[in-house]
Coordinates of C-alpha atoms (C1' of nucleotides) in Angstrom, one line a residue:
Chain E
M458 CA 15.5 6.6 15.0
E459 CA 17.7 6.4 11.9
G460 CA 19.1 8.6 9.2
A461 CA 22.0 10.8 10.4
E462 CA 22.3 8.8 13.6
E463 CA 23.4 5.2 13.0
S464 CA 22.5 2.3 15.1
P465 CA 25.2 0.0 16.5
L466 CA 24.2 -2.5 13.8
E467 CA 24.9 -0.1 11.1
R468 CA 28.2 0.8 12.6
E469 CA 29.1 -2.9 12.5
R470 CA 28.3 -3.0 8.9
R471 CA 30.4 0.1 8.1
L472 CA 33.3 -1.7 9.7
K473 CA 32.8 -4.5 7.3
V474 CA 32.9 -2.0 4.4
E475 CA 36.2 -0.8 5.7
R476 CA 37.5 -4.4 6.0
L477 CA 36.3 -5.2 2.5
R478 CA 38.1 -2.2 1.0
A479 CA 41.2 -3.0 3.0
R480 CA 41.4 -6.4 1.3
G481 CA 40.8 -4.9 -2.1
V482 CA 37.1 -5.7 -2.5
E483 CA 35.0 -2.8 -3.9
P484 CA 31.7 -2.8 -1.9
Y485 CA 29.9 -0.9 -4.6
P486 CA 31.1 -2.1 -8.1
W487 CA 29.9 -0.7 -11.4
E488 CA 28.4 -3.7 -13.2
F489 CA 27.7 -7.4 -13.1
P490 CA 27.1 -8.6 -16.7
D491 CA 25.6 -11.7 -18.1
R492 CA 23.8 -13.0 -15.0
V493 CA 20.7 -15.1 -15.5
P494 CA 17.5 -15.1 -13.4
V495 CA 17.5 -17.4 -10.4
S496 CA 14.5 -19.2 -12.0
D497 CA 16.9 -20.4 -14.8
V498 CA 19.0 -22.1 -12.3
L499 CA 16.0 -23.6 -10.5
G500 CA 14.9 -24.9 -13.9
R501 CA 18.3 -26.6 -14.5
C502 CA 18.2 -28.1 -11.0
A503 CA 14.9 -29.7 -11.7
A504 CA 16.7 -32.2 -13.9
L505 CA 19.1 -33.2 -11.1
T506 CA 18.8 -35.9 -8.5
P507 CA 19.6 -35.1 -4.8
G508 CA 23.4 -34.9 -4.4
A509 CA 24.1 -34.3 -8.1
V510 CA 25.9 -31.3 -9.6
A511 CA 25.1 -30.1 -13.1
T512 CA 27.8 -30.9 -15.7
N513 CA 26.3 -28.7 -18.5
G514 CA 28.1 -25.5 -17.7
P515 CA 28.3 -22.8 -15.0
A516 CA 25.7 -20.2 -14.0
R517 CA 25.9 -16.7 -12.8
V518 CA 23.2 -15.1 -10.7
A519 CA 22.7 -11.9 -8.7
G520 CA 20.3 -10.8 -6.1
R521 CA 19.7 -10.0 -2.4
L522 CA 21.0 -12.2 0.4
R523 CA 18.3 -13.1 2.8
G524 CA 19.4 -15.7 5.3
I525 CA 22.9 -17.2 6.0
R526 CA 23.1 -20.5 7.8
Q527 CA 26.5 -21.7 8.8
V528 CA 26.8 -25.4 9.6
G529 CA 30.4 -26.4 10.5
K530 CA 32.6 -26.0 7.4
T531 CA 29.6 -25.4 5.1
A532 CA 27.4 -22.4 4.7
F533 CA 24.0 -22.0 3.0
A534 CA 22.6 -18.6 2.0
D535 CA 19.4 -17.7 0.2
L536 CA 19.7 -15.4 -2.8
E537 CA 16.6 -13.7 -4.0
D538 CA 15.9 -11.9 -7.3
L539 CA 12.7 -10.9 -8.9
S540 CA 12.3 -14.4 -10.4
G541 CA 12.6 -16.4 -7.2
S542 CA 14.9 -17.6 -4.4
L543 CA 17.9 -19.8 -4.8
Q544 CA 20.1 -21.4 -2.1
L545 CA 23.8 -20.8 -2.4
F546 CA 26.0 -23.7 -1.3
L547 CA 29.3 -22.4 0.0
R548 CA 32.3 -24.5 0.9
P549 CA 35.9 -23.6 1.6
D550 CA 37.2 -26.1 -0.9
E551 CA 35.3 -24.4 -3.7
L552 CA 35.9 -20.7 -2.7
G553 CA 39.4 -21.1 -1.3
E554 CA 40.2 -20.9 2.4
P555 CA 40.9 -17.3 3.1
A556 CA 38.1 -16.2 0.9
Y557 CA 35.5 -18.5 2.4
S558 CA 36.1 -17.2 6.0
Q559 CA 36.3 -13.5 4.8
W560 CA 33.0 -13.7 3.0
L561 CA 31.2 -15.2 5.9
G562 CA 32.7 -12.5 8.1
D563 CA 31.7 -9.6 5.9
L564 CA 28.4 -10.6 4.3
D565 CA 25.1 -9.8 5.9
P566 CA 21.4 -10.4 5.1
G567 CA 20.3 -7.6 2.8
D568 CA 23.6 -7.4 0.9
L569 CA 23.4 -7.6 -2.9
V570 CA 25.7 -10.2 -4.3
G571 CA 26.6 -12.0 -7.4
A572 CA 27.5 -15.7 -7.5
D573 CA 29.2 -17.9 -10.1
G574 CA 29.0 -21.6 -9.7
R575 CA 27.3 -24.8 -10.9
P576 CA 23.6 -25.8 -10.3
M577 CA 23.2 -28.6 -7.9
V578 CA 20.7 -30.3 -5.6
T579 CA 21.7 -30.9 -2.0
R580 CA 21.4 -34.3 -0.4
R581 CA 18.3 -33.0 1.3
G582 CA 16.8 -32.1 -2.1
E583 CA 17.1 -28.3 -2.1
P584 CA 17.9 -26.8 -5.5
S585 CA 21.2 -24.8 -5.0
L586 CA 24.1 -23.2 -6.7
R587 CA 27.5 -24.7 -5.7
V588 CA 29.3 -21.4 -5.6
E589 CA 32.9 -21.0 -6.9
R590 CA 33.1 -17.3 -6.8
L591 CA 31.2 -14.5 -4.9
T592 CA 31.0 -10.9 -5.9
L593 CA 29.7 -8.2 -3.6
L594 CA 27.5 -5.9 -5.7
A595 CA 26.3 -3.5 -3.0
K596 CA 26.8 -3.6 0.8
A597 CA 23.6 -2.9 2.7
I598 CA 24.3 -0.6 5.7
A599 CA 20.8 -0.7 7.0
P600 CA 19.6 -4.1 8.2
P601 CA 16.5 -5.6 6.5
P602 CA 13.4 -6.5 8.5
E603 CA 13.1 -9.7 10.4
K604 CA 13.3 -12.6 8.0
F605 CA 10.2 -14.5 9.0
H606 CA 7.6 -11.8 9.9
G607 CA 9.0 -9.1 7.5
L608 CA 7.8 -5.5 7.9
K609 CA 4.4 -5.5 9.6
D610 CA 4.0 -1.9 10.8
P611 CA 1.5 -0.4 8.4
E612 CA 2.9 3.1 8.6
A613 CA 6.5 1.9 7.9
R614 CA 5.2 -0.1 5.0
L615 CA 3.7 3.0 3.3
R616 CA 6.4 5.5 4.2
R617 CA 9.3 3.2 3.3
R618 CA 7.7 1.1 0.6
Y619 CA 11.2 0.1 -0.7
V620 CA 11.7 -1.8 2.6
D621 CA 8.3 -3.4 2.2
L622 CA 9.1 -4.4 -1.4
L623 CA 12.6 -5.7 -0.7
S624 CA 11.4 -7.8 2.2
S625 CA 8.2 -9.1 0.8
A626 CA 7.9 -11.2 -2.4
E627 CA 4.2 -10.9 -2.0
T628 CA 4.2 -7.1 -2.2
R629 CA 6.5 -7.2 -5.2
A630 CA 4.1 -9.7 -6.9
R631 CA 1.1 -7.4 -6.2
F632 CA 2.7 -4.3 -7.7
R633 CA 4.2 -6.2 -10.6
A634 CA 0.7 -7.5 -11.3
R635 CA -0.8 -4.0 -11.1
S636 CA 1.7 -2.8 -13.8
L637 CA 0.9 -5.8 -16.0
V638 CA -2.8 -5.4 -15.6
V639 CA -2.5 -1.8 -16.7
R640 CA -0.5 -3.0 -19.7
E641 CA -3.4 -5.4 -20.4
V642 CA -5.9 -2.5 -20.2
R643 CA -3.9 -0.7 -22.8
R644 CA -3.7 -3.8 -25.0
F645 CA -7.4 -4.2 -24.8
F646 CA -8.2 -0.6 -25.9
D647 CA -5.5 -0.7 -28.5
A648 CA -6.9 -3.9 -29.9
H649 CA -10.3 -2.2 -30.2
D650 CA -8.7 0.5 -32.3
F651 CA -8.8 3.2 -29.6
L652 CA -6.1 5.8 -29.8
E653 CA -4.3 6.6 -26.6
V654 CA -3.9 10.4 -26.1
E655 CA -2.6 12.8 -23.4
T656 CA -4.6 15.8 -22.3
P657 CA -3.6 18.6 -19.9
I658 CA -3.2 17.9 -16.2
L659 CA -2.8 21.6 -15.4
V660 CA -6.0 23.5 -16.4
P661 CA -7.5 26.9 -15.6
V662 CA -10.6 25.3 -14.1
A663 CA -10.9 21.6 -13.3
S664 CA -14.2 20.2 -14.7
G665 CA -15.9 17.0 -15.8
A666 CA -16.8 15.9 -12.3
A667 CA -17.8 17.6 -9.0
A668 CA -14.9 17.3 -6.8
E669 CA -12.6 19.7 -4.9
P670 CA -9.5 20.4 -7.1
F671 CA -5.9 21.0 -6.0
V672 CA -4.9 24.6 -6.9
T673 CA -1.6 25.9 -8.0
R674 CA -0.2 28.7 -10.0
S675 CA 1.8 29.6 -13.1
G676 CA 4.4 32.2 -12.4
Y677 CA 4.9 33.0 -16.0
L678 CA 1.3 33.4 -16.9
D679 CA 0.6 34.9 -13.5
E680 CA -2.6 32.9 -13.4
G681 CA -4.2 30.4 -11.1
L682 CA -4.3 26.8 -12.3
Q683 CA -5.9 23.6 -11.0
L684 CA -5.0 19.9 -11.4
R685 CA -7.6 18.0 -13.4
I686 CA -10.3 16.0 -11.6
A687 CA -11.5 14.1 -14.7
L688 CA -10.5 13.5 -18.3
E689 CA -14.0 13.8 -19.8
L690 CA -14.2 17.2 -21.5
P691 CA -10.9 17.4 -23.4
L692 CA -11.5 13.8 -24.7
K693 CA -15.0 14.8 -26.0
R694 CA -13.4 17.8 -27.8
L695 CA -11.3 15.2 -29.6
L696 CA -14.4 13.5 -30.9
V697 CA -15.5 16.9 -32.2
G698 CA -12.1 17.1 -33.8
G699 CA -12.6 13.9 -35.8
F700 CA -10.9 11.2 -33.6
E701 CA -13.4 8.4 -33.4
R702 CA -12.1 6.2 -30.6
V703 CA -9.8 7.8 -28.0
Y704 CA -8.7 6.9 -24.5
E705 CA -6.5 8.4 -21.8
L706 CA -4.9 6.6 -18.9
G707 CA -3.5 9.0 -16.4
R708 CA -3.5 10.5 -13.0
S709 CA -6.4 12.6 -11.7
F710 CA -6.4 14.6 -8.5
R711 CA -9.2 15.2 -6.0
N712 CA -8.7 17.3 -2.9
E713 CA -11.0 15.2 -0.8
D714 CA -10.8 13.0 2.2
M715 CA -8.8 9.7 2.0
D716 CA -10.2 6.3 2.9
A717 CA -10.1 2.7 1.8
T718 CA -11.4 3.5 -1.7
H719 CA -10.3 7.1 -2.2
S720 CA -6.9 8.5 -2.8
P721 CA -6.1 12.2 -3.5
E722 CA -4.2 11.1 -6.6
F723 CA -5.4 8.1 -8.6
T724 CA -5.1 6.6 -12.0
M725 CA -8.1 7.0 -14.2
L726 CA -9.1 5.7 -17.6
E727 CA -11.6 7.3 -19.8
A728 CA -12.6 6.2 -23.3
Y729 CA -14.9 7.8 -25.9
W730 CA -16.3 5.8 -28.8
A731 CA -18.0 7.6 -31.7
Y732 CA -21.1 6.1 -33.3
S733 CA -21.7 3.8 -30.3
D734 CA -24.1 4.0 -27.4
Y735 CA -24.0 3.0 -23.8
T736 CA -25.1 -0.6 -24.5
D737 CA -22.1 -1.1 -26.8
M738 CA -19.9 0.4 -24.1
R739 CA -21.5 -1.9 -21.5
R740 CA -20.5 -4.9 -23.6
L741 CA -17.0 -3.5 -24.0
M742 CA -16.6 -3.1 -20.3
E743 CA -17.9 -6.6 -19.6
A744 CA -15.4 -8.0 -22.1
M745 CA -12.6 -6.0 -20.5
Y746 CA -13.2 -7.3 -17.0
V747 CA -13.4 -10.8 -18.3
R748 CA -10.1 -10.4 -19.9
L749 CA -8.5 -8.7 -16.9
A750 CA -9.8 -11.3 -14.5
A751 CA -8.1 -14.0 -16.6
R752 CA -4.9 -12.0 -16.6
V753 CA -4.9 -11.5 -12.8
A754 CA -5.5 -15.2 -12.2
E755 CA -2.4 -15.8 -14.4
L756 CA -0.3 -13.2 -12.7
L757 CA -1.2 -14.1 -9.1
P758 CA -1.9 -17.8 -9.1
D759 CA -1.2 -18.0 -5.3
L760 CA -3.8 -15.4 -4.4
P761 CA -7.2 -17.1 -3.8
A762 CA -9.1 -13.8 -4.6
A763 CA -7.4 -13.6 -8.0
R764 CA -8.4 -17.1 -8.9
E765 CA -11.9 -16.4 -7.8
A766 CA -12.0 -13.3 -9.9
V767 CA -12.5 -15.4 -13.0
E768 CA -15.6 -16.8 -11.5
L769 CA -16.7 -13.5 -10.1
F770 CA -16.4 -11.7 -13.4
R771 CA -18.1 -14.4 -15.5
P772 CA -20.5 -12.9 -18.1
P773 CA -23.2 -11.8 -18.5
F774 CA -23.1 -9.4 -15.5
E775 CA -26.4 -8.6 -14.0
V776 CA -28.2 -5.5 -15.2
V777 CA -30.7 -3.6 -13.0
D778 CA -32.7 -0.5 -13.5
F779 CA -31.6 2.3 -11.1
V780 CA -35.1 3.3 -10.2
E781 CA -36.4 -0.3 -9.9
A782 CA -33.5 -1.3 -7.8
L783 CA -33.9 1.6 -5.5
E784 CA -37.6 1.2 -5.1
G785 CA -37.3 -2.5 -4.6
A786 CA -34.6 -2.1 -1.9
S787 CA -36.2 0.9 -0.1
G788 CA -39.9 0.1 -0.5
I789 CA -40.5 3.7 -1.6
A790 CA -42.8 3.9 -4.6
G791 CA -42.6 6.3 -7.5
I792 CA -39.2 7.5 -6.4
D793 CA -38.4 9.2 -9.7
T794 CA -41.5 11.4 -9.6
R795 CA -40.9 12.7 -6.0
S796 CA -40.1 16.3 -5.6
R797 CA -36.7 17.5 -4.6
E798 CA -38.0 18.3 -1.1
E799 CA -39.5 14.9 -0.6
L800 CA -36.2 13.2 -1.7
R801 CA -34.2 15.4 0.6
G802 CA -36.4 14.3 3.5
L803 CA -36.0 10.7 2.5
A804 CA -32.2 11.1 2.2
R805 CA -32.0 12.8 5.6
A806 CA -34.1 10.0 7.1
V807 CA -31.4 7.5 6.3
G808 CA -28.7 9.6 7.9
A809 CA -27.3 11.5 4.9
T810 CA -26.1 15.0 5.7
V811 CA -26.5 16.8 2.4
P812 CA -26.8 20.6 1.9
D813 CA -30.3 21.9 1.3
R814 CA -29.6 23.3 -2.1
S815 CA -28.2 20.1 -3.6
P816 CA -30.0 18.9 -6.7
A817 CA -32.5 16.1 -6.6
G818 CA -29.9 13.8 -8.1
K819 CA -27.7 14.1 -5.1
F820 CA -30.4 12.9 -2.8
L821 CA -31.2 10.0 -5.1
D822 CA -27.5 9.1 -5.1
K823 CA -27.5 9.1 -1.3
L824 CA -30.6 6.9 -1.2
F825 CA -29.0 4.5 -3.7
E826 CA -25.8 4.4 -1.7
H827 CA -27.7 3.6 1.4
Y828 CA -30.2 1.0 0.2
V829 CA -28.6 -0.6 -2.9
E830 CA -24.8 -0.1 -3.1
P831 CA -23.8 -2.4 -0.2
T832 CA -25.8 -5.2 -1.8
L833 CA -24.0 -5.1 -5.1
L834 CA -21.2 -7.6 -4.4
R835 CA -21.2 -9.3 -7.7
P836 CA -20.5 -7.3 -10.9
T837 CA -23.7 -5.5 -11.6
F838 CA -24.6 -2.8 -14.2
V839 CA -27.0 -0.3 -12.8
V840 CA -28.6 1.5 -15.7
D841 CA -30.9 4.4 -16.7
H842 CA -30.5 6.8 -13.8
P843 CA -32.8 9.8 -13.3
L844 CA -31.9 12.9 -15.3
S845 CA -30.9 14.9 -12.3
T846 CA -27.9 12.6 -11.5
S847 CA -25.7 13.8 -14.3
P848 CA -25.5 16.9 -16.6
L849 CA -23.3 15.2 -19.2
A850 CA -25.4 12.2 -20.3
K851 CA -27.9 12.0 -23.1
R852 CA -31.6 11.8 -22.3
H853 CA -33.0 8.3 -22.5
R854 CA -34.4 7.5 -25.9
S855 CA -37.6 5.8 -24.4
K856 CA -37.7 6.4 -20.6
P857 CA -38.8 9.9 -19.8
G858 CA -36.9 11.7 -17.1
R859 CA -34.0 9.3 -17.3
I860 CA -30.6 9.3 -18.9
E861 CA -28.7 6.6 -20.8
R862 CA -26.1 5.8 -18.2
F863 CA -24.7 2.8 -16.5
E864 CA -22.5 2.3 -13.4
L865 CA -20.7 -0.9 -12.8
Y866 CA -20.7 -2.0 -9.2
C867 CA -18.8 -4.8 -7.5
R868 CA -17.8 -5.6 -3.9
G869 CA -20.0 -2.8 -2.7
Y870 CA -18.3 0.1 -4.6
E871 CA -18.4 1.7 -8.0
L872 CA -16.1 0.3 -10.7
A873 CA -17.1 2.3 -13.8
N874 CA -19.4 5.1 -14.9
A875 CA -20.6 5.5 -18.5
Y876 CA -23.1 7.4 -20.6
T877 CA -24.4 7.8 -24.0
E878 CA -22.8 11.2 -24.3
L879 CA -24.9 14.3 -24.5
N880 CA -24.0 16.0 -27.8
D881 CA -26.9 18.5 -28.2
P882 CA -25.3 21.9 -27.4
D883 CA -28.6 23.5 -26.4
D884 CA -29.5 20.7 -24.0
Q885 CA -26.0 20.8 -22.7
V886 CA -26.4 24.5 -21.9
R887 CA -29.7 23.8 -20.0
R888 CA -28.2 20.9 -18.1
F889 CA -25.2 22.9 -17.0
A890 CA -27.4 25.8 -16.0
E891 CA -29.3 23.5 -13.6
Q892 CA -26.0 22.3 -12.1
L893 CA -24.6 25.8 -12.0
A894 CA -27.5 26.9 -9.9
E895 CA -25.7 25.4 -6.9
R896 CA -22.1 25.7 -8.0
G897 CA -19.9 28.8 -8.5
V898 CA -20.1 31.0 -11.7
E899 CA -16.3 30.6 -12.0
H900 CA -16.9 27.3 -13.6
Y901 CA -18.8 28.8 -16.4
A902 CA -16.0 30.0 -18.7
L903 CA -14.6 26.5 -19.4
D904 CA -18.0 24.9 -19.6
R905 CA -18.9 27.5 -22.2
D906 CA -15.9 26.5 -24.3
F907 CA -17.0 22.9 -24.2
V908 CA -20.5 23.9 -25.3
E909 CA -18.8 25.9 -28.1
A910 CA -17.1 22.7 -29.1
L911 CA -20.4 20.8 -29.2
R912 CA -21.8 23.5 -31.5
Y913 CA -19.4 22.3 -34.2
G914 CA -21.0 18.9 -33.9
M915 CA -19.9 15.9 -31.8
P916 CA -20.8 12.5 -33.2
P917 CA -23.2 10.3 -31.2
A918 CA -20.9 8.5 -28.9
S919 CA -20.6 6.6 -25.6
G920 CA -18.0 7.2 -23.0
V921 CA -16.7 5.5 -19.9
G922 CA -14.5 6.3 -17.0
F923 CA -13.1 4.1 -14.3
G924 CA -10.5 4.2 -11.5
V925 CA -7.6 1.8 -12.3
E926 CA -6.8 1.2 -8.6
R927 CA -10.4 0.2 -7.9
A928 CA -10.5 -2.1 -10.8
F929 CA -7.3 -3.8 -9.6
M930 CA -8.7 -3.9 -6.0
A931 CA -11.9 -5.6 -7.2
L932 CA -9.9 -8.1 -9.3
T933 CA -7.5 -9.1 -6.5
G934 CA -9.8 -8.6 -3.5
T935 CA -7.5 -6.0 -2.0
P936 CA -9.5 -4.0 0.6
S937 CA -7.4 -0.8 0.7
I938 CA -6.4 1.5 -2.1
K939 CA -3.1 2.2 -0.3
E940 CA -2.1 -1.4 -0.9
V941 CA -2.2 -0.9 -4.7
I942 CA -0.5 2.5 -4.8
L943 CA 3.3 2.3 -4.6
F944 CA 3.8 5.5 -2.7
P945 CA 0.5 6.7 -1.3
L946 CA 0.3 10.2 0.1
T947 CA 1.0 10.4 3.9
R948 CA 1.4 13.3 6.2
S949 CA 5.0 14.5 6.1
A950 CA 5.4 15.4 9.8
G951 CA 6.8 12.9 12.2
S952 CA 10.1 11.2 12.9
A953 CA 9.7 8.6 10.1
G954 CA 8.8 11.2 7.5
P955 CA 11.0 12.3 4.6
R956 CA 13.9 14.4 5.7
P957 CA 16.2 16.6 3.7
E958 CA 19.7 15.0 3.2
P959 CA 22.4 16.4 5.4
Chain V
rG594 C1' -15.6 16.5 11.4
rG595 C1' -17.1 12.3 15.4
rG596 C1' -15.8 7.6 17.8
rC597 C1' -12.6 3.4 18.9
rC598 C1' -7.7 1.3 18.8
rC599 C1' -2.3 1.4 18.2
rG600 C1' 3.1 3.6 18.7
rU601 C1' 8.4 -0.5 23.7
rA602 C1' 15.8 -2.7 20.6
rG603 C1' 17.1 -2.5 13.3
rC604 C1' 12.5 -6.0 12.7
rU605 C1' 8.4 -9.1 15.1
rC606 C1' 6.3 -8.8 19.8
rA607 C1' 5.6 -9.4 25.6
rG608 C1' 5.3 -6.1 29.8
rC609 C1' 0.4 -1.6 30.9
rU610 C1' -5.7 -4.2 34.4
rC611 C1' -3.1 -4.1 39.8
rG612 C1' 2.9 2.0 39.4
rG613 C1' 8.5 -0.6 42.2
rU614 C1' 15.9 -2.3 38.5
rA615 C1' 12.9 -2.5 30.5
rG616 C1' 12.1 -8.5 28.6
rA617 C1' 12.0 -12.5 24.5
rG618 C1' 12.7 -14.2 19.4
rC619 C1' 15.1 -12.8 14.8
rA620 C1' 19.1 -9.9 12.8
rG621 C1' 24.2 -8.2 14.4
rG622 C1' 29.2 -9.5 17.8
rC623 C1' 32.2 -13.7 20.0
rG624 C1' 32.7 -19.2 20.4
rG625 C1' 30.9 -24.3 18.7
rC626 C1' 28.9 -27.6 15.0
rU627 C1' 30.7 -31.1 7.7
rC628 C1' 23.5 -30.9 4.2
rU629 C1' 21.1 -26.4 6.6
rU630 C1' 16.6 -24.1 5.0
rA631 C1' 12.3 -19.5 10.4
rA632 C1' 19.1 -24.3 11.2
rC633 C1' 20.8 -25.5 16.1
rC634 C1' 23.8 -24.8 21.0
rG635 C1' 26.5 -21.4 24.4
rC636 C1' 28.2 -16.3 25.9
rA637 C1' 28.2 -11.1 25.8
rA638 C1' 26.0 -6.7 23.9
rG639 C1' 22.0 -3.7 22.2
rG640 C1' 16.4 1.1 24.7
rU641 C1' 14.8 9.2 24.0
rC642 C1' 9.2 2.8 26.1
rA643 C1' 6.4 8.4 19.6
rG644 C1' 7.1 13.7 21.9
rG645 C1' 5.7 17.1 25.9
rG646 C1' 3.4 18.1 30.5
rG647 C1' 1.1 16.4 35.1
rU648 C1' 0.0 13.0 39.5
rU649 C1' 3.4 10.2 42.7
rC650 C1' 8.7 8.8 47.2
rG651 C1' 8.8 6.3 42.4
rA652 C1' 5.5 6.2 35.6
rA653 C1' 6.5 2.1 29.7
rU654 C1' 2.3 1.4 33.2
rC655 C1' -2.4 6.4 35.8
rC656 C1' -4.2 11.6 33.8
rC657 C1' -3.9 15.7 30.1
rC658 C1' -2.0 17.8 25.4
rU659 C1' 0.6 17.1 20.7
rC660 C1' 2.4 14.1 16.5
rG661 C1' 1.9 9.8 13.4
rG662 C1' -0.8 5.5 11.9
rG663 C1' -5.1 1.9 11.6
rC664 C1' -10.4 0.8 11.7
rC665 C1' -15.6 2.5 11.8
rC666 C1' -19.1 6.5 10.9
rG667 C1' -19.9 11.2 8.4
rC668 C1' -18.4 14.0 3.9
rC669 C1' -16.8 13.1 -1.2
rA670 C1' -21.4 13.1 -9.2

RNA sequence: GGGCCCGUAGCUCAGCUCGGUAGAGCAGGCGGCUCUUAACCGCAAGGUCAGGGGUUCGAAUCCCCUCGGGCCCGCCA
C-alpha cells in the first residue's frame, strides 16, 4: 500500500523536491523564528473592512497548507495551525513573477509553509494574509486525506493517528481538551493540598484490584515482574508513612478484553485523604466533576455534549443505597441476607456466567450490573455496598453487613470507586483470607506486607480511584475509549501495521 | 469465546442481489480562468478490488479459509 513502495502521487512530489533544490530552495529548513499564531492575524483582520489591507505592520505565520485555489492570476491557499485557519492571498505582483509560478508549481496540500505578509480582508470578506514572501518549512511527500471528508476509515484513524490529527481540527481539539482536563484534575487536587506522588509500575505481584496482570521479567534480578493493575496499596503505605493527602495520576495495565469502555492500558487517578471519610470524599468528587464540566464546556464550546455536561453534572448528584436500589429495580426482597448459593442462582437467572466459587459479592455485582447500572444515566452515587463486594473498605459504622463505599455512575458506566479505607490490620487479614479462598496463594506475600504496614497504624482515611479516560468520555459524551486515547493498542499484524524501517 | 457487518485508486465512496472490458468525486499532471473558499471548466493519467484457495468458459461479485477493523452479546472488583 505504502511505505517502501511509493505511489505515483508521491513520486510526483519527490520530483518537486528535486526542482526546489535545483532552484536553491531547501525543502527541509532548520528554523522559522518569530512567527505568530494564525489567530493573531485573524484578530487583526477583524478591524478591517472588506478590501482593506492592514497598515500597522507585517505578520509572519506558519502552518500546514490545506487547499490551494488558483483563479487566473490570483491564488488562494488555506494555512492551518493549532490556533486556526487563515487564507493566504497570493499575487504575482507581490511575490514576483518567477517566484509566484514556481511556488504554485511546487507546493501541494499538506506542505508545511511559512508566510510573511500583511493582514487583509478580501472583497468577499474573507480574513487573509496578503503574502509577500513564502518559505517552505517541510515538503510533504505523502498526500493528506481528502479535504472535505478527511480520514474516515476507523482502522486508519487509530493506526495512523497523526494523519487523523493533521487532517481533523476536531480530533486535535478533543485530544488537546483531554490534556487540559488532566491538567485541571491536577490543579484541583493540588489546590486541596494533595501531594502528587509516583509509585512503582513494575511490581513483583500486581494487587489492589482483581484483574489479570501483564507479566514481564527482570533479567538482572532474575525474577518475574508484573505491571500494576491499581495504585491503591502503595498509596496507603504512604498514609502509614505520615503523608496526609496523596494522589497519583498514572498508567495502569489490565490484561483483559478491550471494548468501548475498557483499554489494556489506561490512566488512573487514586487519591487518599487522612482523617476524612467517604462522605467527605463524595463531596470532593462532586466538586471535582462540577469543575471539570465547566472546564470542558470552555474547551469544547462547539461540542453539544460538552455544553450539556455543565447541566448533567449539576450538584447535588443523586445518592442511592446499593441494596435499596437493587431491591427496587429487581423486586427481590432481603437481597443482602440471601445466601451465596441463592445469589448465584439469581445471577445465573439474569444471564451472568460466573464461576461457582465466586464470592457472594461477585453475584451481587452481576445483579447490580444487570438491574441498576443501565438506568444510571445521570451522575449518581451508589453507596453502602454489602461487605462481600470489597476486601479493602471499612465496615459501615451503622449498617451491619455493609461497607462504607460509594461508586459514582453516569451514562450507564462506573466513573469512580471510593471507600472509607479499612485500617484495622486484623480485620484486613480476615477480609483478605475470604478473598484468597478463591484466588491463588501467590498473592499472599505482597498482601502480607500491606498488612504489616497497617500494623504500624494507618490514620482513618478515605480513598478514591477513577479512570481518567472514562471521566473525559462522560464529560464529552464520547462513546468509545479509543477516541480519547492517542495511540490505542491494536493488533500489529496486517499491511497497515507498523513496519521496521528499511 | 458467540453473532452480525465492513475491507475497491493517496482519501471519500459507487459497483456485489442478478458473474461478462474496474467507475465517480477530491487530491496529483497538462491547459484555461484577475476575489476564490468543498472554487469552476476541459483533457489525459492513476487499481495486488485485504490475502489465499475453490466453483465457472469467465469472479470485485458466488463458496471456503486467513488477516485486519467496527458493532452487539458474554467475560472483566
